[in-house]
Amino acid sequence: MEIDVREVWYWNLRKEMATIARLKDYFPFVAFDTEFPGFLVSSSWKASPDELYADMKSNVDGLKVIQVGLALFDAWGRLPFSRPNRAVVWQFNLSDFDPSCDRHSSSAVEFLKENGIDLEATRRQGIKSMRLCREFWAAGLLANRRLVWLCFHGSYDFGYMLKLIEGGKPLPLTRHEFMKKVKACFCNIYDLKYIAKSYDELRRGRLGLCKMAEILRVKDYLERSQEVDDKQKVGNHRYHQAGWDSLVTGMSFFRLRTIPVVQALKHSSCELRAVDYSGFNAVMRDSYGSIFDIEAKVGNPVSAY
């Protein structure tokens, strides 16, 4: 299977959003990721959830998002196809960030450039954040209870998305207010890093997206897949771009059901005949609506599978 990371600019935004609007009812699991120019404030590893939120708010309020990635999945973890044997995910390039005058971390910007983000192109052809906000609303992506949003360590992703949706306004003063607004806009949420806290196999959440993809064999699968062109190979620079990372996040979510199988095999001395998913289902219920680092749960769980 080939992966088409569809670059979205101001000139093809309406066409791609019309496609997403048409597909979302059939592919209601929305994995997403954002890329942004670093951090202005660093958090202590001992920081409380309130302190972590305050640091996140300072960073998001002071910086501008560069990319938003979306990957749509159906209930079986399948992607939409743009043509036979070619699945599609989307990468929205925003024009608001100007490294010559906007605040940023120089090392973070250099890192993004090294991983293939062309900041000159985003300034020339990118999308104004207010326009992207209007298109998200028009496509029915926001405040839609039929959709399930998937992220990995999503506090900053939801922070930048909420800032985008609210026209650049500062984030709410408290994490509880923030979560209420996130819940209103995104309704159903699963953060894979929060889910990972429940499993030794996933290092109790002490891992990054790339390592989780490796453990869940997502990385192996993608490395075996034939890519659209040499520039998009996993071994080159697709990680740390929003479209590819949203794809990896979504695929990892649907591979989580392999963990009970691994656990059962580990404790079985004979041939595996049945797998008990009750513990896994309990983890999913407990993880629903929680974002890693911001321990404020809002809402009641829905079925993820």
mmCIF file with all atom_site columns, C-alpha atoms in Angstrom, residues 84-280:
data_model
loop_
_atom_site.group_PDB
_atom_site.id
_atom_site.type_symbol
_atom_site.label_atom_id
_atom_site.label_alt_id
_atom_site.label_comp_id
_atom_site.label_asym_id
_atom_site.label_entity_id
_atom_site.label_seq_id
_atom_site.pdbx_PDB_ins_code
_atom_site.Cartn_x
_atom_site.Cartn_y
_atom_site.Cartn_z
_atom_site.occupancy
_atom_site.B_iso_or_equiv
_atom_site.pdbx_formal_charge
_atom_site.auth_seq_id
_atom_site.auth_comp_id
_atom_site.auth_asym_id
_atom_site.auth_atom_id
_atom_site.pdbx_PDB_model_num
ATOM 1   C CA . PRO A 1 84  ? -6.258  1.724   -6.033 1.00 0.00 ? 84  PRO A CA 1
ATOM 2   C CA . ASN A 1 85  ? -3.611  0.747   -3.489 1.00 0.00 ? 85  ASN A CA 1
ATOM 3   C CA . ARG A 1 86  ? -2.914  4.374   -2.530 1.00 0.00 ? 86  ARG A CA 1
ATOM 4   C CA . ALA A 1 87  ? -4.245  5.616   0.823  1.00 0.00 ? 87  ALA A CA 1
ATOM 5   C CA . VAL A 1 88  ? -4.453  9.333   1.513  1.00 0.00 ? 88  VAL A CA 1
ATOM 6   C CA . VAL A 1 89  ? -3.806  11.535  4.551  1.00 0.00 ? 89  VAL A CA 1
ATOM 7   C CA . TRP A 1 90  ? -3.735  15.328  4.632  1.00 0.00 ? 90  TRP A CA 1
ATOM 8   C CA . GLN A 1 91  ? -1.126  17.896  5.635  1.00 0.00 ? 91  GLN A CA 1
ATOM 9   C CA . PHE A 1 92  ? -2.331  21.493  5.994  1.00 0.00 ? 92  PHE A CA 1
ATOM 10  C CA . ASN A 1 93  ? 0.384   24.124  5.664  1.00 0.00 ? 93  ASN A CA 1
ATOM 11  C CA . LEU A 1 94  ? -0.346  27.415  7.434  1.00 0.00 ? 94  LEU A CA 1
ATOM 12  C CA . SER A 1 95  ? 1.046   30.786  6.437  1.00 0.00 ? 95  SER A CA 1
ATOM 13  C CA . ASP A 1 96  ? 0.807   32.709  9.736  1.00 0.00 ? 96  ASP A CA 1
ATOM 14  C CA . PHE A 1 97  ? 4.284   31.902  11.063 1.00 0.00 ? 97  PHE A CA 1
ATOM 15  C CA . ASP A 1 98  ? 7.095   34.176  9.886  1.00 0.00 ? 98  ASP A CA 1
ATOM 16  C CA . PRO A 1 99  ? 10.476  33.214  11.393 1.00 0.00 ? 99  PRO A CA 1
ATOM 17  C CA . SER A 1 100 ? 11.851  36.688  10.647 1.00 0.00 ? 100 SER A CA 1
ATOM 18  C CA . CYS A 1 101 ? 9.517   38.358  13.150 1.00 0.00 ? 101 CYS A CA 1
ATOM 19  C CA . ASP A 1 102 ? 7.506   35.767  15.114 1.00 0.00 ? 102 ASP A CA 1
ATOM 20  C CA . ARG A 1 103 ? 8.749   34.253  18.355 1.00 0.00 ? 103 ARG A CA 1
ATOM 21  C CA . HIS A 1 104 ? 10.236  30.767  18.067 1.00 0.00 ? 104 HIS A CA 1
ATOM 22  C CA . SER A 1 105 ? 12.980  28.424  19.192 1.00 0.00 ? 105 SER A CA 1
ATOM 23  C CA . SER A 1 106 ? 15.815  28.568  16.650 1.00 0.00 ? 106 SER A CA 1
ATOM 24  C CA . SER A 1 107 ? 16.787  24.945  17.277 1.00 0.00 ? 107 SER A CA 1
ATOM 25  C CA . ALA A 1 108 ? 13.187  23.780  16.814 1.00 0.00 ? 108 ALA A CA 1
ATOM 26  C CA . VAL A 1 109 ? 12.815  25.669  13.534 1.00 0.00 ? 109 VAL A CA 1
ATOM 27  C CA . GLU A 1 110 ? 16.073  24.200  12.248 1.00 0.00 ? 110 GLU A CA 1
ATOM 28  C CA . PHE A 1 111 ? 14.858  20.740  13.281 1.00 0.00 ? 111 PHE A CA 1
ATOM 29  C CA . LEU A 1 112 ? 11.627  21.195  11.315 1.00 0.00 ? 112 LEU A CA 1
ATOM 30  C CA . LYS A 1 113 ? 13.569  22.388  8.274  1.00 0.00 ? 113 LYS A CA 1
ATOM 31  C CA . GLU A 1 114 ? 15.867  19.377  8.489  1.00 0.00 ? 114 GLU A CA 1
ATOM 32  C CA . ASN A 1 115 ? 12.764  17.174  8.496  1.00 0.00 ? 115 ASN A CA 1
ATOM 33  C CA . GLY A 1 116 ? 11.442  18.667  5.285  1.00 0.00 ? 116 GLY A CA 1
ATOM 34  C CA . ILE A 1 117 ? 9.207   21.588  6.283  1.00 0.00 ? 117 ILE A CA 1
ATOM 35  C CA . ASP A 1 118 ? 9.688   24.425  3.790  1.00 0.00 ? 118 ASP A CA 1
ATOM 36  C CA . LEU A 1 119 ? 8.894   27.619  5.700  1.00 0.00 ? 119 LEU A CA 1
ATOM 37  C CA . GLU A 1 120 ? 9.295   29.782  2.616  1.00 0.00 ? 120 GLU A CA 1
ATOM 38  C CA . ALA A 1 121 ? 6.647   27.733  0.825  1.00 0.00 ? 121 ALA A CA 1
ATOM 39  C CA . THR A 1 122 ? 4.290   27.925  3.799  1.00 0.00 ? 122 THR A CA 1
ATOM 40  C CA . ARG A 1 123 ? 4.594   31.733  3.807  1.00 0.00 ? 123 ARG A CA 1
ATOM 41  C CA . ARG A 1 124 ? 3.938   31.942  0.042  1.00 0.00 ? 124 ARG A CA 1
ATOM 42  C CA . GLN A 1 125 ? 1.280   29.263  -0.439 1.00 0.00 ? 125 GLN A CA 1
ATOM 43  C CA . GLY A 1 126 ? 0.073   28.446  3.070  1.00 0.00 ? 126 GLY A CA 1
ATOM 44  C CA . ILE A 1 127 ? -3.400  28.832  4.543  1.00 0.00 ? 127 ILE A CA 1
ATOM 45  C CA . LYS A 1 128 ? -4.460  31.607  6.890  1.00 0.00 ? 128 LYS A CA 1
ATOM 46  C CA . SER A 1 129 ? -5.469  30.040  10.197 1.00 0.00 ? 129 SER A CA 1
ATOM 47  C CA . MET A 1 130 ? -8.831  31.848  10.212 1.00 0.00 ? 130 MET A CA 1
ATOM 48  C CA . ARG A 1 131 ? -9.684  30.371  6.824  1.00 0.00 ? 131 ARG A CA 1
ATOM 49  C CA . LEU A 1 132 ? -8.732  26.869  7.964  1.00 0.00 ? 132 LEU A CA 1
ATOM 50  C CA . CYS A 1 133 ? -10.964 27.350  11.010 1.00 0.00 ? 133 CYS A CA 1
ATOM 51  C CA . ARG A 1 134 ? -13.932 28.283  8.801  1.00 0.00 ? 134 ARG A CA 1
ATOM 52  C CA . GLU A 1 135 ? -13.326 25.276  6.543  1.00 0.00 ? 135 GLU A CA 1
ATOM 53  C CA . PHE A 1 136 ? -13.151 22.885  9.531  1.00 0.00 ? 136 PHE A CA 1
ATOM 54  C CA . TRP A 1 137 ? -16.521 24.144  10.749 1.00 0.00 ? 137 TRP A CA 1
ATOM 55  C CA . ALA A 1 138 ? -18.039 24.006  7.262  1.00 0.00 ? 138 ALA A CA 1
ATOM 56  C CA . ALA A 1 139 ? -16.832 20.410  6.772  1.00 0.00 ? 139 ALA A CA 1
ATOM 57  C CA . GLY A 1 140 ? -18.568 19.309  9.982  1.00 0.00 ? 140 GLY A CA 1
ATOM 58  C CA . LEU A 1 141 ? -15.378 18.264  11.741 1.00 0.00 ? 141 LEU A CA 1
ATOM 59  C CA . LEU A 1 142 ? -15.969 20.308  14.898 1.00 0.00 ? 142 LEU A CA 1
ATOM 60  C CA . ALA A 1 143 ? -18.607 19.761  17.608 1.00 0.00 ? 143 ALA A CA 1
ATOM 61  C CA . ASN A 1 144 ? -19.479 16.492  15.856 1.00 0.00 ? 144 ASN A CA 1
ATOM 62  C CA . ARG A 1 145 ? -20.357 13.702  18.289 1.00 0.00 ? 145 ARG A CA 1
ATOM 63  C CA . ARG A 1 146 ? -20.007 11.059  15.578 1.00 0.00 ? 146 ARG A CA 1
ATOM 64  C CA . LEU A 1 147 ? -16.259 11.635  15.290 1.00 0.00 ? 147 LEU A CA 1
ATOM 65  C CA . VAL A 1 148 ? -13.485 10.271  17.529 1.00 0.00 ? 148 VAL A CA 1
ATOM 66  C CA . TRP A 1 149 ? -10.275 12.332  17.708 1.00 0.00 ? 149 TRP A CA 1
ATOM 67  C CA . LEU A 1 150 ? -6.974  10.492  18.222 1.00 0.00 ? 150 LEU A CA 1
ATOM 68  C CA . CYS A 1 151 ? -3.725  12.103  19.336 1.00 0.00 ? 151 CYS A CA 1
ATOM 69  C CA . PHE A 1 152 ? -0.396  11.272  20.918 1.00 0.00 ? 152 PHE A CA 1
ATOM 70  C CA . HIS A 1 153 ? 0.522   13.477  23.902 1.00 0.00 ? 153 HIS A CA 1
ATOM 71  C CA . GLY A 1 154 ? -2.123  15.852  22.649 1.00 0.00 ? 154 GLY A CA 1
ATOM 72  C CA . SER A 1 155 ? -2.065  18.793  25.066 1.00 0.00 ? 155 SER A CA 1
ATOM 73  C CA . TYR A 1 156 ? -0.195  21.050  22.633 1.00 0.00 ? 156 TYR A CA 1
ATOM 74  C CA . ASP A 1 157 ? -2.077  19.692  19.616 1.00 0.00 ? 157 ASP A CA 1
ATOM 75  C CA . PHE A 1 158 ? -5.439  20.518  21.176 1.00 0.00 ? 158 PHE A CA 1
ATOM 76  C CA . GLY A 1 159 ? -4.038  23.792  22.498 1.00 0.00 ? 159 GLY A CA 1
ATOM 77  C CA . TYR A 1 160 ? -3.024  24.982  19.034 1.00 0.00 ? 160 TYR A CA 1
ATOM 78  C CA . MET A 1 161 ? -6.255  23.703  17.502 1.00 0.00 ? 161 MET A CA 1
ATOM 79  C CA . LEU A 1 162 ? -8.341  25.546  20.101 1.00 0.00 ? 162 LEU A CA 1
ATOM 80  C CA . LYS A 1 163 ? -6.338  28.724  19.507 1.00 0.00 ? 163 LYS A CA 1
ATOM 81  C CA . LEU A 1 164 ? -6.930  28.337  15.764 1.00 0.00 ? 164 LEU A CA 1
ATOM 82  C CA . ILE A 1 165 ? -10.658 27.722  16.251 1.00 0.00 ? 165 ILE A CA 1
ATOM 83  C CA . GLU A 1 166 ? -11.034 30.755  18.519 1.00 0.00 ? 166 GLU A CA 1
ATOM 84  C CA . GLY A 1 167 ? -9.290  33.148  16.167 1.00 0.00 ? 167 GLY A CA 1
ATOM 85  C CA . GLY A 1 168 ? -5.984  33.376  18.003 1.00 0.00 ? 168 GLY A CA 1
ATOM 86  C CA . LYS A 1 169 ? -7.451  34.172  21.425 1.00 0.00 ? 169 LYS A CA 1
ATOM 87  C CA . PRO A 1 170 ? -5.364  33.190  24.491 1.00 0.00 ? 170 PRO A CA 1
ATOM 88  C CA . LEU A 1 171 ? -6.158  29.797  25.960 1.00 0.00 ? 171 LEU A CA 1
ATOM 89  C CA . PRO A 1 172 ? -8.441  29.616  29.042 1.00 0.00 ? 172 PRO A CA 1
ATOM 90  C CA . LEU A 1 173 ? -6.878  30.417  32.414 1.00 0.00 ? 173 LEU A CA 1
ATOM 91  C CA . THR A 1 174 ? -7.365  26.930  33.905 1.00 0.00 ? 174 THR A CA 1
ATOM 92  C CA . ARG A 1 175 ? -6.958  23.424  32.562 1.00 0.00 ? 175 ARG A CA 1
ATOM 93  C CA . HIS A 1 176 ? -10.548 22.583  33.536 1.00 0.00 ? 176 HIS A CA 1
ATOM 94  C CA . GLU A 1 177 ? -11.882 25.446  31.412 1.00 0.00 ? 177 GLU A CA 1
ATOM 95  C CA . PHE A 1 178 ? -9.563  24.339  28.632 1.00 0.00 ? 178 PHE A CA 1
ATOM 96  C CA . MET A 1 179 ? -10.842 20.756  28.733 1.00 0.00 ? 179 MET A CA 1
ATOM 97  C CA . LYS A 1 180 ? -14.469 21.932  28.648 1.00 0.00 ? 180 LYS A CA 1
ATOM 98  C CA . LYS A 1 181 ? -13.768 23.894  25.481 1.00 0.00 ? 181 LYS A CA 1
ATOM 99  C CA . VAL A 1 182 ? -11.830 21.017  23.952 1.00 0.00 ? 182 VAL A CA 1
ATOM 100 C CA . LYS A 1 183 ? -14.690 18.650  24.773 1.00 0.00 ? 183 LYS A CA 1
ATOM 101 C CA . ALA A 1 184 ? -17.209 21.011  23.174 1.00 0.00 ? 184 ALA A CA 1
ATOM 102 C CA . CYS A 1 185 ? -15.224 21.198  19.925 1.00 0.00 ? 185 CYS A CA 1
ATOM 103 C CA . PHE A 1 186 ? -13.844 17.647  19.684 1.00 0.00 ? 186 PHE A CA 1
ATOM 104 C CA . CYS A 1 187 ? -16.367 15.631  21.746 1.00 0.00 ? 187 CYS A CA 1
ATOM 105 C CA . ASN A 1 188 ? -14.638 12.204  21.790 1.00 0.00 ? 188 ASN A CA 1
ATOM 106 C CA . ILE A 1 189 ? -10.908 12.005  22.556 1.00 0.00 ? 189 ILE A CA 1
ATOM 107 C CA . TYR A 1 190 ? -8.274  9.309   23.005 1.00 0.00 ? 190 TYR A CA 1
ATOM 108 C CA . ASP A 1 191 ? -4.658  10.229  23.766 1.00 0.00 ? 191 ASP A CA 1
ATOM 109 C CA . LEU A 1 192 ? -2.389  7.267   23.021 1.00 0.00 ? 192 LEU A CA 1
ATOM 110 C CA . LYS A 1 193 ? 0.312   8.382   25.438 1.00 0.00 ? 193 LYS A CA 1
ATOM 111 C CA . TYR A 1 194 ? -2.287  8.463   28.232 1.00 0.00 ? 194 TYR A CA 1
ATOM 112 C CA . ILE A 1 195 ? -3.452  4.953   27.277 1.00 0.00 ? 195 ILE A CA 1
ATOM 113 C CA . ALA A 1 196 ? 0.188   3.770   27.282 1.00 0.00 ? 196 ALA A CA 1
ATOM 114 C CA . LYS A 1 197 ? 0.451   4.579   31.005 1.00 0.00 ? 197 LYS A CA 1
ATOM 115 C CA . SER A 1 198 ? -1.527  1.392   31.672 1.00 0.00 ? 198 SER A CA 1
ATOM 116 C CA . TYR A 1 199 ? 0.885   -1.002  29.937 1.00 0.00 ? 199 TYR A CA 1
ATOM 117 C CA . ASP A 1 200 ? 4.355   -2.292  30.711 1.00 0.00 ? 200 ASP A CA 1
ATOM 118 C CA . GLU A 1 201 ? 4.603   -3.229  27.029 1.00 0.00 ? 201 GLU A CA 1
ATOM 119 C CA . LEU A 1 202 ? 4.363   0.508   26.219 1.00 0.00 ? 202 LEU A CA 1
ATOM 120 C CA . ARG A 1 203 ? 6.800   1.556   28.954 1.00 0.00 ? 203 ARG A CA 1
ATOM 121 C CA . ARG A 1 204 ? 4.016   3.034   31.087 1.00 0.00 ? 204 ARG A CA 1
ATOM 122 C CA . GLY A 1 205 ? 3.856   6.017   28.745 1.00 0.00 ? 205 GLY A CA 1
ATOM 123 C CA . ARG A 1 206 ? 7.565   6.851   28.946 1.00 0.00 ? 206 ARG A CA 1
ATOM 124 C CA . LEU A 1 207 ? 8.066   6.762   25.188 1.00 0.00 ? 207 LEU A CA 1
ATOM 125 C CA . GLY A 1 208 ? 7.586   8.824   22.060 1.00 0.00 ? 208 GLY A CA 1
ATOM 126 C CA . LEU A 1 209 ? 5.374   8.217   19.048 1.00 0.00 ? 209 LEU A CA 1
ATOM 127 C CA . CYS A 1 210 ? 8.157   6.659   16.976 1.00 0.00 ? 210 CYS A CA 1
ATOM 128 C CA . LYS A 1 211 ? 8.991   4.142   19.725 1.00 0.00 ? 211 LYS A CA 1
ATOM 129 C CA . MET A 1 212 ? 5.328   3.253   20.223 1.00 0.00 ? 212 MET A CA 1
ATOM 130 C CA . ALA A 1 213 ? 5.001   2.665   16.474 1.00 0.00 ? 213 ALA A CA 1
ATOM 131 C CA . GLU A 1 214 ? 8.048   0.400   16.636 1.00 0.00 ? 214 GLU A CA 1
ATOM 132 C CA . ILE A 1 215 ? 6.685   -1.630  19.568 1.00 0.00 ? 215 ILE A CA 1
ATOM 133 C CA . LEU A 1 216 ? 3.265   -2.015  17.906 1.00 0.00 ? 216 LEU A CA 1
ATOM 134 C CA . ARG A 1 217 ? 4.926   -2.987  14.584 1.00 0.00 ? 217 ARG A CA 1
ATOM 135 C CA . VAL A 1 218 ? 3.401   -0.010  12.781 1.00 0.00 ? 218 VAL A CA 1
ATOM 136 C CA . LYS A 1 219 ? 6.842   1.256   11.855 1.00 0.00 ? 219 LYS A CA 1
ATOM 137 C CA . ASP A 1 220 ? 7.784   -2.117  10.326 1.00 0.00 ? 220 ASP A CA 1
ATOM 138 C CA . TYR A 1 221 ? 4.633   -2.123  8.229  1.00 0.00 ? 221 TYR A CA 1
ATOM 139 C CA . LEU A 1 222 ? 5.187   1.404   6.940  1.00 0.00 ? 222 LEU A CA 1
ATOM 140 C CA . GLU A 1 223 ? 8.841   0.732   6.186  1.00 0.00 ? 223 GLU A CA 1
ATOM 141 C CA . ARG A 1 224 ? 7.791   -2.231  4.041  1.00 0.00 ? 224 ARG A CA 1
ATOM 142 C CA . SER A 1 225 ? 5.184   -0.144  2.219  1.00 0.00 ? 225 SER A CA 1
ATOM 143 C CA . GLN A 1 226 ? 6.090   1.387   -1.109 1.00 0.00 ? 226 GLN A CA 1
ATOM 144 C CA . GLU A 1 227 ? 6.010   5.175   -0.770 1.00 0.00 ? 227 GLU A CA 1
ATOM 145 C CA . VAL A 1 228 ? 4.777   7.736   -3.276 1.00 0.00 ? 228 VAL A CA 1
ATOM 146 C CA . ASP A 1 229 ? 8.302   8.994   -3.978 1.00 0.00 ? 229 ASP A CA 1
ATOM 147 C CA . ASP A 1 230 ? 11.775  8.929   -2.435 1.00 0.00 ? 230 ASP A CA 1
ATOM 148 C CA . LYS A 1 231 ? 11.084  12.129  -0.493 1.00 0.00 ? 231 LYS A CA 1
ATOM 149 C CA . GLN A 1 232 ? 8.303   10.451  1.476  1.00 0.00 ? 232 GLN A CA 1
ATOM 150 C CA . LYS A 1 233 ? 10.148  7.358   2.679  1.00 0.00 ? 233 LYS A CA 1
ATOM 151 C CA . VAL A 1 234 ? 9.972   6.639   6.394  1.00 0.00 ? 234 VAL A CA 1
ATOM 152 C CA . GLY A 1 235 ? 13.743  6.495   6.549  1.00 0.00 ? 235 GLY A CA 1
ATOM 153 C CA . ASN A 1 236 ? 14.045  10.037  5.232  1.00 0.00 ? 236 ASN A CA 1
ATOM 154 C CA . HIS A 1 237 ? 12.053  12.843  6.831  1.00 0.00 ? 237 HIS A CA 1
ATOM 155 C CA . ARG A 1 238 ? 8.351   12.042  7.043  1.00 0.00 ? 238 ARG A CA 1
ATOM 156 C CA . TYR A 1 239 ? 8.385   11.743  10.837 1.00 0.00 ? 239 TYR A CA 1
ATOM 157 C CA . HIS A 1 240 ? 8.046   15.162  12.482 1.00 0.00 ? 240 HIS A CA 1
ATOM 158 C CA . GLN A 1 241 ? 5.729   16.367  9.770  1.00 0.00 ? 241 GLN A CA 1
ATOM 159 C CA . ALA A 1 242 ? 2.089   16.612  10.750 1.00 0.00 ? 242 ALA A CA 1
ATOM 160 C CA . GLY A 1 243 ? 0.571   14.465  7.999  1.00 0.00 ? 243 GLY A CA 1
ATOM 161 C CA . TRP A 1 244 ? 2.830   11.463  8.552  1.00 0.00 ? 244 TRP A CA 1
ATOM 162 C CA . ASP A 1 245 ? 2.652   11.672  12.348 1.00 0.00 ? 245 ASP A CA 1
ATOM 163 C CA . SER A 1 246 ? -1.155  11.747  12.228 1.00 0.00 ? 246 SER A CA 1
ATOM 164 C CA . LEU A 1 247 ? -1.043  8.582   10.098 1.00 0.00 ? 247 LEU A CA 1
ATOM 165 C CA . VAL A 1 248 ? 1.278   6.841   12.568 1.00 0.00 ? 248 VAL A CA 1
ATOM 166 C CA . THR A 1 249 ? -0.916  7.940   15.493 1.00 0.00 ? 249 THR A CA 1
ATOM 167 C CA . GLY A 1 250 ? -4.055  6.490   13.939 1.00 0.00 ? 250 GLY A CA 1
ATOM 168 C CA . MET A 1 251 ? -2.429  3.230   12.900 1.00 0.00 ? 251 MET A CA 1
ATOM 169 C CA . SER A 1 252 ? -0.955  2.821   16.378 1.00 0.00 ? 252 SER A CA 1
ATOM 170 C CA . PHE A 1 253 ? -4.389  3.304   17.946 1.00 0.00 ? 253 PHE A CA 1
ATOM 171 C CA . PHE A 1 254 ? -5.831  0.425   15.960 1.00 0.00 ? 254 PHE A CA 1
ATOM 172 C CA . ARG A 1 255 ? -2.854  -1.772  16.831 1.00 0.00 ? 255 ARG A CA 1
ATOM 173 C CA . LEU A 1 256 ? -3.457  -1.365  20.562 1.00 0.00 ? 256 LEU A CA 1
ATOM 174 C CA . ARG A 1 257 ? -5.724  -4.417  20.511 1.00 0.00 ? 257 ARG A CA 1
ATOM 175 C CA . THR A 1 258 ? -2.635  -6.567  19.943 1.00 0.00 ? 258 THR A CA 1
ATOM 176 C CA . ILE A 1 259 ? -1.465  -5.865  23.503 1.00 0.00 ? 259 ILE A CA 1
ATOM 177 C CA . PRO A 1 260 ? -3.927  -8.303  25.170 1.00 0.00 ? 260 PRO A CA 1
ATOM 178 C CA . VAL A 1 261 ? -2.771  -10.954 22.682 1.00 0.00 ? 261 VAL A CA 1
ATOM 179 C CA . VAL A 1 262 ? 0.870   -10.357 23.653 1.00 0.00 ? 262 VAL A CA 1
ATOM 180 C CA . GLN A 1 263 ? -0.055  -10.487 27.337 1.00 0.00 ? 263 GLN A CA 1
ATOM 181 C CA . ALA A 1 264 ? -2.011  -13.727 26.904 1.00 0.00 ? 264 ALA A CA 1
ATOM 182 C CA . LEU A 1 265 ? 0.827   -15.390 25.005 1.00 0.00 ? 265 LEU A CA 1
ATOM 183 C CA . LYS A 1 266 ? 3.290   -14.301 27.670 1.00 0.00 ? 266 LYS A CA 1
ATOM 184 C CA . HIS A 1 267 ? 1.292   -16.023 30.412 1.00 0.00 ? 267 HIS A CA 1
ATOM 185 C CA . SER A 1 268 ? 0.099   -19.062 28.469 1.00 0.00 ? 268 SER A CA 1
ATOM 186 C CA . SER A 1 269 ? 2.005   -22.321 28.522 1.00 0.00 ? 269 SER A CA 1
ATOM 187 C CA . CYS A 1 270 ? -0.137  -23.850 25.794 1.00 0.00 ? 270 CYS A CA 1
ATOM 188 C CA . GLU A 1 271 ? -1.682  -22.818 22.511 1.00 0.00 ? 271 GLU A CA 1
ATOM 189 C CA . LEU A 1 272 ? -3.615  -19.579 22.762 1.00 0.00 ? 272 LEU A CA 1
ATOM 190 C CA . ARG A 1 273 ? -7.305  -20.253 22.259 1.00 0.00 ? 273 ARG A CA 1
ATOM 191 C CA . ALA A 1 274 ? -9.015  -17.093 23.501 1.00 0.00 ? 274 ALA A CA 1
ATOM 192 C CA . VAL A 1 275 ? -8.005  -13.601 24.453 1.00 0.00 ? 275 VAL A CA 1
ATOM 193 C CA . ASP A 1 276 ? -9.659  -11.747 27.329 1.00 0.00 ? 276 ASP A CA 1
ATOM 194 C CA . TYR A 1 277 ? -10.209 -8.151  26.261 1.00 0.00 ? 277 TYR A CA 1
ATOM 195 C CA . SER A 1 278 ? -11.994 -7.058  29.454 1.00 0.00 ? 278 SER A CA 1
ATOM 196 C CA . GLY A 1 279 ? -8.888  -5.391  30.914 1.00 0.00 ? 279 GLY A CA 1
ATOM 197 C CA . PHE A 1 280 ? -8.161  -3.649  27.617 1.00 0.00 ? 280 PHE A CA 1
#
